[in-house]
Tab-separated table of C-alpha atoms and ligand atoms in Angstrom:
chain	number	residue	atom	x	y	z
A	1	MET	CA	27.614	-85.005	173.968
A	2	SER	CA	30.494	-85.594	171.521
A	3	GLY	CA	31.221	-89.086	172.777
A	4	ASN	CA	28.325	-90.264	171.388
A	5	PRO	CA	25.645	-88.962	169.938
A	6	ALA	CA	22.568	-90.383	168.774
A	7	VAL	CA	22.484	-91.376	165.347
A	8	VAL	CA	19.183	-88.896	163.936
A	9	MET	CA	21.846	-86.268	165.533
A	10	ARG	CA	24.445	-87.462	163.410
A	11	LEU	CA	22.665	-87.225	159.977
A	12	VAL	CA	21.466	-83.873	160.793
A	13	ALA	CA	25.576	-83.433	160.895
A	14	SER	CA	26.533	-84.802	157.959
A	15	ALA	CA	23.403	-83.864	155.964
A	16	TYR	CA	24.629	-80.121	156.722
A	17	SER	CA	28.137	-80.617	155.696
A	18	VAL	CA	26.652	-82.875	152.774
A	19	ALA	CA	24.661	-79.694	151.707
A	20	GLU	CA	27.266	-76.998	151.993
A	21	LYS	CA	29.367	-79.440	149.266
A	22	ALA	CA	26.015	-79.775	147.152
A	23	GLY	CA	25.547	-75.497	147.184
A	24	ALA	CA	29.256	-75.396	146.569
A	25	ILE	CA	28.805	-78.030	143.542
A	26	VAL	CA	25.868	-75.358	142.380
A	27	ARG	CA	28.226	-72.235	142.001
A	28	LYS	CA	30.729	-74.209	140.533
A	29	VAL	CA	28.095	-75.442	137.636
A	30	LEU	CA	27.099	-71.653	137.295
A	31	HIS	CA	30.693	-70.403	136.884
A	32	SER	CA	31.879	-73.194	134.874
A	33	GLY	CA	29.724	-71.267	132.076
A	34	ASP	CA	27.469	-74.663	131.173
A	35	LEU	CA	24.218	-75.902	132.673
A	36	GLY	CA	23.159	-78.693	130.638
A	37	ILE	CA	19.203	-77.746	131.066
A	38	VAL	CA	17.245	-80.709	130.721
A	39	GLU	CA	13.000	-80.443	130.500
A	40	LYS	CA	11.346	-82.893	132.487
A	41	THR	CA	7.337	-82.439	131.540
A	42	GLY	CA	8.396	-79.490	129.720
A	43	ALA	CA	9.797	-75.915	129.556
A	44	ASN	CA	8.518	-75.388	133.601
A	45	ASP	CA	10.020	-78.167	135.125
A	46	LEU	CA	13.901	-78.257	134.256
A	47	GLN	CA	17.120	-80.229	134.852
A	48	THR	CA	20.120	-78.613	135.391
A	49	LEU	CA	23.566	-80.702	135.357
A	50	ALA	CA	23.579	-79.180	139.183
A	51	ASP	CA	21.023	-80.641	140.488
A	52	ARG	CA	22.359	-84.353	138.959
A	53	LEU	CA	24.979	-83.865	140.372
A	54	ALA	CA	24.376	-82.247	143.520
A	55	GLN	CA	21.907	-85.554	143.921
A	56	LYS	CA	24.826	-88.225	142.695
A	57	SER	CA	26.680	-85.817	145.588
A	58	ILE	CA	24.285	-86.558	148.948
A	59	CYS	CA	22.574	-89.840	148.084
A	60	ALA	CA	26.495	-91.188	148.327
A	61	SER	CA	27.779	-89.269	150.498
A	62	LEU	CA	24.843	-89.823	153.549
A	63	TYR	CA	24.712	-93.524	152.089
A	64	ARG	CA	28.225	-93.665	152.543
A	65	SER	CA	27.873	-93.058	155.890
A	66	PHE	CA	24.513	-94.245	157.074
A	67	PRO	CA	23.194	-97.519	154.968
A	68	ASN	CA	20.863	-98.327	156.004
A	69	ILE	CA	18.558	-94.956	155.760
A	70	THR	CA	15.435	-94.170	152.811
A	71	ILE	CA	16.532	-91.225	150.682
A	72	ILE	CA	14.623	-89.993	148.267
A	73	GLY	CA	15.614	-87.136	145.514
A	74	GLU	CA	13.282	-85.746	143.008
A	75	GLU	CA	16.010	-86.511	139.838
A	76	ASP	CA	16.101	-89.931	137.633
A	77	LEU	CA	19.433	-90.797	137.954
A	78	PRO	CA	20.786	-93.701	136.236
A	79	SER	CA	23.078	-96.074	138.849
A	80	GLU	CA	26.797	-95.871	138.467
A	81	GLU	CA	29.736	-95.142	139.712
A	82	VAL	CA	30.171	-91.850	142.074
A	83	GLN	CA	33.388	-89.840	141.363
A	84	GLU	CA	35.059	-89.437	145.052
A	85	ASP	CA	35.770	-86.215	144.909
A	86	LEU	CA	31.543	-85.951	145.021
A	87	ILE	CA	31.977	-86.922	148.174
A	88	GLU	CA	31.813	-85.690	151.603
A	89	SER	CA	32.432	-87.105	155.013
A	90	GLY	CA	32.506	-83.823	157.166
A	91	GLN	CA	29.786	-83.414	160.093
A	92	ALA	CA	29.365	-80.309	161.603
A	93	GLU	CA	30.055	-80.214	164.885
A	94	GLU	CA	28.051	-77.398	166.232
A	95	ILE	CA	25.054	-79.699	165.231
A	96	LEU	CA	27.222	-83.887	167.014
A	97	GLN	CA	26.745	-80.929	170.610
A	98	LYS	CA	23.268	-80.881	170.659
A	99	SER	CA	21.239	-82.934	173.047
A	100	CYS	CA	19.364	-85.058	171.036
A	101	PRO	CA	16.273	-84.102	171.868
A	102	GLU	CA	14.328	-87.584	174.049
A	103	ASP	CA	11.425	-88.552	171.516
A	104	TYR	CA	14.058	-89.623	169.058
A	105	LYS	CA	17.584	-90.961	170.769
A	106	ALA	CA	17.105	-94.570	169.664
A	107	LEU	CA	15.582	-93.511	166.563
A	108	LYS	CA	17.241	-96.244	163.624
A	109	GLU	CA	18.940	-95.970	160.814
A	110	GLU	CA	16.125	-98.002	159.624
A	111	GLU	CA	13.449	-95.874	160.516
A	112	LEU	CA	14.217	-92.449	159.051
A	113	VAL	CA	13.215	-91.519	155.392
A	114	VAL	CA	15.360	-88.933	153.906
A	115	TRP	CA	13.992	-86.345	151.227
A	116	VAL	CA	16.583	-84.916	149.371
A	117	ASP	CA	15.287	-81.438	146.814
A	118	PRO	CA	19.197	-81.258	144.905
A	119	LEU	CA	19.146	-78.058	143.619
A	120	ASP	CA	14.950	-75.822	144.425
A	121	GLY	CA	14.311	-73.103	142.411
A	122	THR	CA	16.206	-74.469	139.224
A	123	LYS	CA	13.188	-72.082	136.662
A	124	GLU	CA	15.344	-68.881	138.458
A	125	TYR	CA	18.683	-70.768	138.727
A	126	THR	CA	18.482	-70.938	135.311
A	127	GLU	CA	17.675	-66.705	134.356
A	128	GLY	CA	20.021	-66.554	137.258
A	129	LEU	CA	17.639	-64.282	139.936
A	130	LEU	CA	20.250	-66.993	142.217
A	131	ASP	CA	19.572	-65.574	145.885
A	132	ASN	CA	16.218	-67.736	145.128
A	133	VAL	CA	17.791	-70.900	144.465
A	134	THR	CA	18.343	-73.094	147.209
A	135	VAL	CA	19.621	-76.994	148.768
A	136	LEU	CA	16.943	-79.113	150.409
A	137	ILE	CA	17.280	-82.475	153.160
A	138	GLY	CA	14.429	-82.901	154.984
A	139	ILE	CA	14.713	-85.820	157.573
A	140	ALA	CA	11.097	-87.803	158.718
A	141	TYR	CA	10.479	-89.828	161.185
A	142	GLU	CA	6.710	-91.951	161.880
A	143	GLY	CA	5.898	-89.864	158.420
A	144	ARG	CA	6.524	-86.152	160.407
A	145	ALA	CA	9.488	-84.065	159.133
A	146	ILE	CA	11.958	-83.815	162.605
A	147	ALA	CA	14.760	-81.776	160.700
A	148	GLY	CA	15.951	-80.146	157.911
A	149	VAL	CA	18.034	-77.958	156.401
A	150	ILE	CA	18.988	-75.761	154.077
A	151	ASN	CA	21.685	-74.400	152.335
A	152	GLN	CA	21.509	-71.719	149.560
A	153	PRO	CA	24.102	-71.152	147.856
A	154	PHE	CA	24.427	-67.992	147.236
A	155	TYR	CA	23.439	-66.183	149.529
A	156	ASN	CA	25.212	-62.399	149.738
A	157	TYR	CA	25.693	-63.526	145.705
A	158	GLN	CA	24.118	-59.048	145.298
A	159	LEU	CA	26.505	-57.901	147.890
A	160	GLY	CA	29.827	-58.809	145.769
A	161	SER	CA	33.459	-60.089	146.186
A	162	GLY	CA	33.790	-58.697	149.923
A	163	ALA	CA	31.077	-60.668	151.475
A	164	ALA	CA	31.263	-64.696	152.232
A	165	LEU	CA	28.706	-66.610	150.069
A	166	GLY	CA	26.253	-69.487	150.888
A	167	ARG	CA	25.041	-70.049	153.494
A	168	THR	CA	23.525	-72.719	155.794
A	169	MET	CA	20.055	-72.725	158.317
A	170	TRP	CA	19.321	-76.598	159.629
A	171	GLY	CA	16.314	-76.907	162.366
A	172	MET	CA	15.208	-80.096	164.493
A	173	LEU	CA	12.393	-80.511	166.388
A	174	GLY	CA	12.419	-79.373	170.141
A	175	LEU	CA	15.561	-78.226	169.740
A	176	GLY	CA	14.427	-74.588	167.885
A	177	ALA	CA	15.864	-73.522	164.801
A	178	PHE	CA	19.638	-72.135	163.098
A	179	GLY	CA	21.479	-70.393	161.038
A	180	PHE	CA	19.300	-67.162	160.259
A	181	GLU	CA	17.608	-64.629	162.777
A	182	LEU	CA	14.537	-65.540	163.254
A	183	ARG	CA	11.655	-62.061	162.896
A	184	GLU	CA	8.004	-61.794	162.406
A	185	VAL	CA	6.196	-59.588	159.871
A	186	PRO	CA	3.642	-56.990	162.087
A	187	ALA	CA	0.336	-58.965	163.110
A	188	ASP	CA	-1.169	-56.279	161.054
A	189	LYS	CA	0.144	-56.967	158.903
A	190	ARG	CA	-0.096	-59.724	155.837
A	191	ILE	CA	2.135	-60.009	153.425
A	192	VAL	CA	1.540	-63.411	150.964
A	193	THR	CA	5.045	-64.928	148.966
A	194	THR	CA	3.493	-67.253	145.821
A	195	THR	CA	5.287	-68.605	143.034
A	196	ARG	CA	6.363	-66.585	140.353
A	197	SER	CA	7.299	-69.533	137.531
A	198	HIS	CA	3.622	-71.871	138.229
A	199	SER	CA	0.860	-69.148	139.123
A	200	ASN	CA	-2.665	-70.230	137.122
A	201	LYS	CA	-5.719	-68.334	138.063
A	202	THR	CA	-6.278	-70.863	141.122
A	203	VAL	CA	-3.556	-69.674	142.168
A	204	THR	CA	-3.920	-66.264	142.247
A	205	ASP	CA	-7.683	-66.371	143.528
A	206	CYS	CA	-7.012	-67.755	146.420
A	207	VAL	CA	-3.488	-65.481	147.036
A	208	ASN	CA	-6.049	-62.483	146.250
A	209	ALA	CA	-8.549	-63.929	148.737
A	210	MET	CA	-6.151	-63.754	151.502
A	211	GLU	CA	-6.595	-60.150	151.633
A	212	PRO	CA	-2.798	-59.284	151.079
A	213	HIS	CA	-1.655	-56.213	152.083
A	214	GLU	CA	0.772	-56.786	149.586
A	215	VAL	CA	2.477	-59.710	147.827
A	216	ILE	CA	5.781	-61.313	146.340
A	217	ARG	CA	6.088	-63.697	144.030
A	218	VAL	CA	9.564	-65.667	143.997
A	219	GLY	CA	10.677	-68.439	143.156
A	220	GLY	CA	11.546	-71.508	145.349
A	221	ALA	CA	9.804	-73.371	148.290
A	222	GLY	CA	13.547	-73.705	150.731
A	223	ASN	CA	13.534	-69.652	149.134
A	224	LYS	CA	9.841	-68.642	150.482
A	225	ILE	CA	10.192	-70.181	154.228
A	226	ILE	CA	13.333	-68.139	154.147
A	227	GLN	CA	10.998	-65.188	153.752
A	228	LEU	CA	8.094	-66.293	156.555
A	229	ILE	CA	11.515	-67.068	159.212
A	230	GLU	CA	13.175	-63.424	158.749
A	231	GLY	CA	9.897	-62.028	158.882
A	232	LYS	CA	10.202	-60.915	155.169
A	233	ALA	CA	6.842	-62.548	154.717
A	234	SER	CA	3.698	-63.963	156.525
A	235	ALA	CA	2.281	-66.406	153.995
A	236	TYR	CA	3.109	-68.757	151.941
A	237	VAL	CA	0.192	-70.140	149.846
A	238	PHE	CA	0.053	-72.105	146.740
A	239	ALA	CA	-3.075	-73.621	145.690
A	240	SER	CA	-1.412	-75.495	143.150
A	241	PRO	CA	-0.462	-78.890	142.855
A	242	GLY	CA	3.430	-78.894	141.507
A	243	CYS	CA	5.447	-78.841	144.673
A	244	LYS	CA	6.464	-82.855	145.906
A	245	LYS	CA	8.025	-83.760	149.279
A	246	TRP	CA	10.847	-83.007	148.600
A	247	ASP	CA	10.539	-79.474	148.418
A	248	THR	CA	8.243	-78.397	151.674
A	249	CYS	CA	10.147	-81.964	154.061
A	250	ALA	CA	12.743	-79.762	155.525
A	251	PRO	CA	11.367	-76.541	154.817
A	252	GLU	CA	8.550	-78.040	156.826
A	253	ALA	CA	10.515	-78.886	159.923
A	254	ILE	CA	12.484	-76.192	159.942
A	255	LEU	CA	9.777	-73.800	159.742
A	256	HIS	CA	7.487	-75.681	163.208
A	257	ALA	CA	10.678	-75.341	165.494
A	258	VAL	CA	10.157	-72.525	165.296
A	259	GLY	CA	6.055	-72.518	165.776
A	260	GLY	CA	4.756	-71.852	162.296
A	261	ARG	CA	2.303	-74.500	159.997
A	262	LEU	CA	3.093	-75.973	156.917
A	263	THR	CA	-0.476	-77.909	155.198
A	264	ASP	CA	-2.323	-78.430	152.276
A	265	MET	CA	-4.476	-75.664	151.695
A	266	PHE	CA	-7.189	-77.301	153.819
A	267	GLY	CA	-4.335	-76.928	157.149
A	268	ASN	CA	-3.905	-80.873	156.243
A	269	THR	CA	-0.338	-82.084	157.117
A	270	TYR	CA	1.337	-83.964	154.806
A	271	CYS	CA	2.860	-87.152	155.440
A	272	TYR	CA	6.324	-87.743	154.472
A	273	ASN	CA	7.075	-91.917	154.930
A	274	ALA	CA	8.608	-93.795	151.571
A	275	ASP	CA	5.583	-94.441	150.284
A	276	VAL	CA	3.339	-92.187	149.960
A	277	LYS	CA	3.181	-90.500	145.980
A	278	HIS	CA	5.252	-87.164	145.832
A	279	MET	CA	3.017	-84.653	144.745
A	280	ASN	CA	1.649	-82.266	146.796
A	281	SER	CA	-1.682	-81.750	144.981
A	282	ALA	CA	-3.787	-80.487	147.639
A	283	GLY	CA	-1.202	-77.014	147.660
A	284	VAL	CA	0.898	-76.354	150.115
A	285	LEU	CA	0.160	-73.402	152.432
A	286	ALA	CA	2.445	-72.371	154.950
A	287	THR	CA	3.111	-69.925	158.227
A	288	LEU	CA	4.933	-68.239	161.239
A	289	ARG	CA	1.344	-67.580	162.639
A	290	ASN	CA	-2.526	-67.048	162.555
A	291	HIS	CA	-2.058	-70.265	160.228
A	292	ASP	CA	-5.842	-70.997	160.766
A	293	TYR	CA	-7.107	-67.029	158.972
A	294	TYR	CA	-5.249	-68.142	156.081
A	295	VAL	CA	-7.330	-71.980	156.046
A	296	SER	CA	-10.431	-69.893	156.575
A	297	ARG	CA	-9.721	-67.505	153.548
A	298	VAL	CA	-8.964	-70.211	150.859
A	299	PRO	CA	-12.118	-69.855	148.395
A	300	PRO	CA	-15.223	-73.203	147.951
A	301	SER	CA	-14.065	-72.334	143.624
A	302	VAL	CA	-10.006	-73.322	145.071
A	303	GLN	CA	-10.677	-76.320	148.035
A	304	GLN	CA	-12.957	-77.695	144.570
A	305	ALA	CA	-9.735	-77.081	141.872
A	306	LEU	CA	-7.435	-79.130	144.738
A	307	LYS	CA	-10.526	-81.998	145.582
A	308	SER	CA	-11.029	-82.987	141.566
A	309	GLU	CA	-7.648	-83.549	140.847
B	401	AMP	P1	7.517	-72.365	142.499
B	401	AMP	O1	7.114	-71.610	143.809
B	401	AMP	O2	6.815	-71.672	141.483
B	401	AMP	O3	9.232	-72.330	142.735
B	401	AMP	O4	7.604	-73.871	143.226
B	401	AMP	C1	8.050	-74.376	143.806
B	401	AMP	C2	9.099	-76.222	143.661
B	401	AMP	O5	7.841	-77.206	143.615
B	401	AMP	C3	10.352	-75.914	142.853
B	401	AMP	O6	10.804	-77.368	143.215
B	401	AMP	C4	8.790	-76.397	141.363
B	401	AMP	O7	9.936	-76.922	140.906
B	401	AMP	C5	7.910	-77.457	141.930
B	401	AMP	N1	6.546	-76.482	141.485
B	401	AMP	C6	5.445	-75.948	141.236
B	401	AMP	N2	4.319	-75.347	140.868
B	401	AMP	C7	5.566	-76.486	139.709
B	401	AMP	C8	4.985	-77.505	138.179
B	401	AMP	N3	3.674	-77.145	138.422
B	401	AMP	N4	5.391	-78.099	137.841
B	401	AMP	C9	6.720	-78.351	137.751
B	401	AMP	N5	7.011	-78.253	139.446
B	401	AMP	C10	6.477	-77.814	140.036
B	402	MG	MG1	11.927	-77.572	144.216
B	403	MG	MG1	14.607	-79.454	142.525
């Protein structure tokens, strides 16, 4: 298999190595002590030096190996020469060794769209809630999220210097997901995870309508999907615009690869073609199981609020 892997397998293998490099950049900027914070649309929409450097690294590295793919990154950056030390050219061998699912064997670079969130959970990064932070690289084909990589740069940081810091998860439709142990919340328990820094009345009304036994408020779209696949939450409920396609593409691919679902609050799947609008205007609802229950609990007032966007 390693002789001539399919283009998409090479792309996922590169995305894995590139996400690890981006994770190292995110750690390094934190340790430098100067985050270089810029407000984008306001105090709850921040960009740091880590967001900027990580995106430069990811985009320049992937374009160098795959010049004909389309990459859409969160940050608006001036086009300039990228320093050579930001380039990562490795490809994860573990991924190159896997057999490509039949449906994706013949895909060409031109047909692939890569959605990049170089640092998801920036607000939490600036507040020291470091395990909320992820690097997200999602790969779409014909509008569907088919593969994704999530790096969690500060995984294990609370355990101190002895523990290995950071980890990388990846998944692909038809292959499964790797780099974590899949666990589920017991079926009779509803634990809802939602935003901690972008809440409003509609968000809270919708969470309450799910009749949760417990609500967890944490930062990051990637982080909330990790909670779902590791058995810490049963549903990610965010009944508001605010999340964008780069927040959901990689998480959706990994979740779908293990049989879960990510949709808007009406149960409709988002499209990841290069020309779609970036905002997930009708909210985000993600589950490992029982998706229809959560869709059925969304109150009409919340549906109305999201439709009128
Ligand atoms: P959260 O769950 O609040 O951490 O949000 C998940 C992702 O969506 C992060 O990338 C946020 O930056 C983004 N997001 C959600 N709501 C908003 C908002 N109102 N303004 C800007 N970004 C948002
Ligand atoms: Mg994000
Ligand atoms: Mg981001």
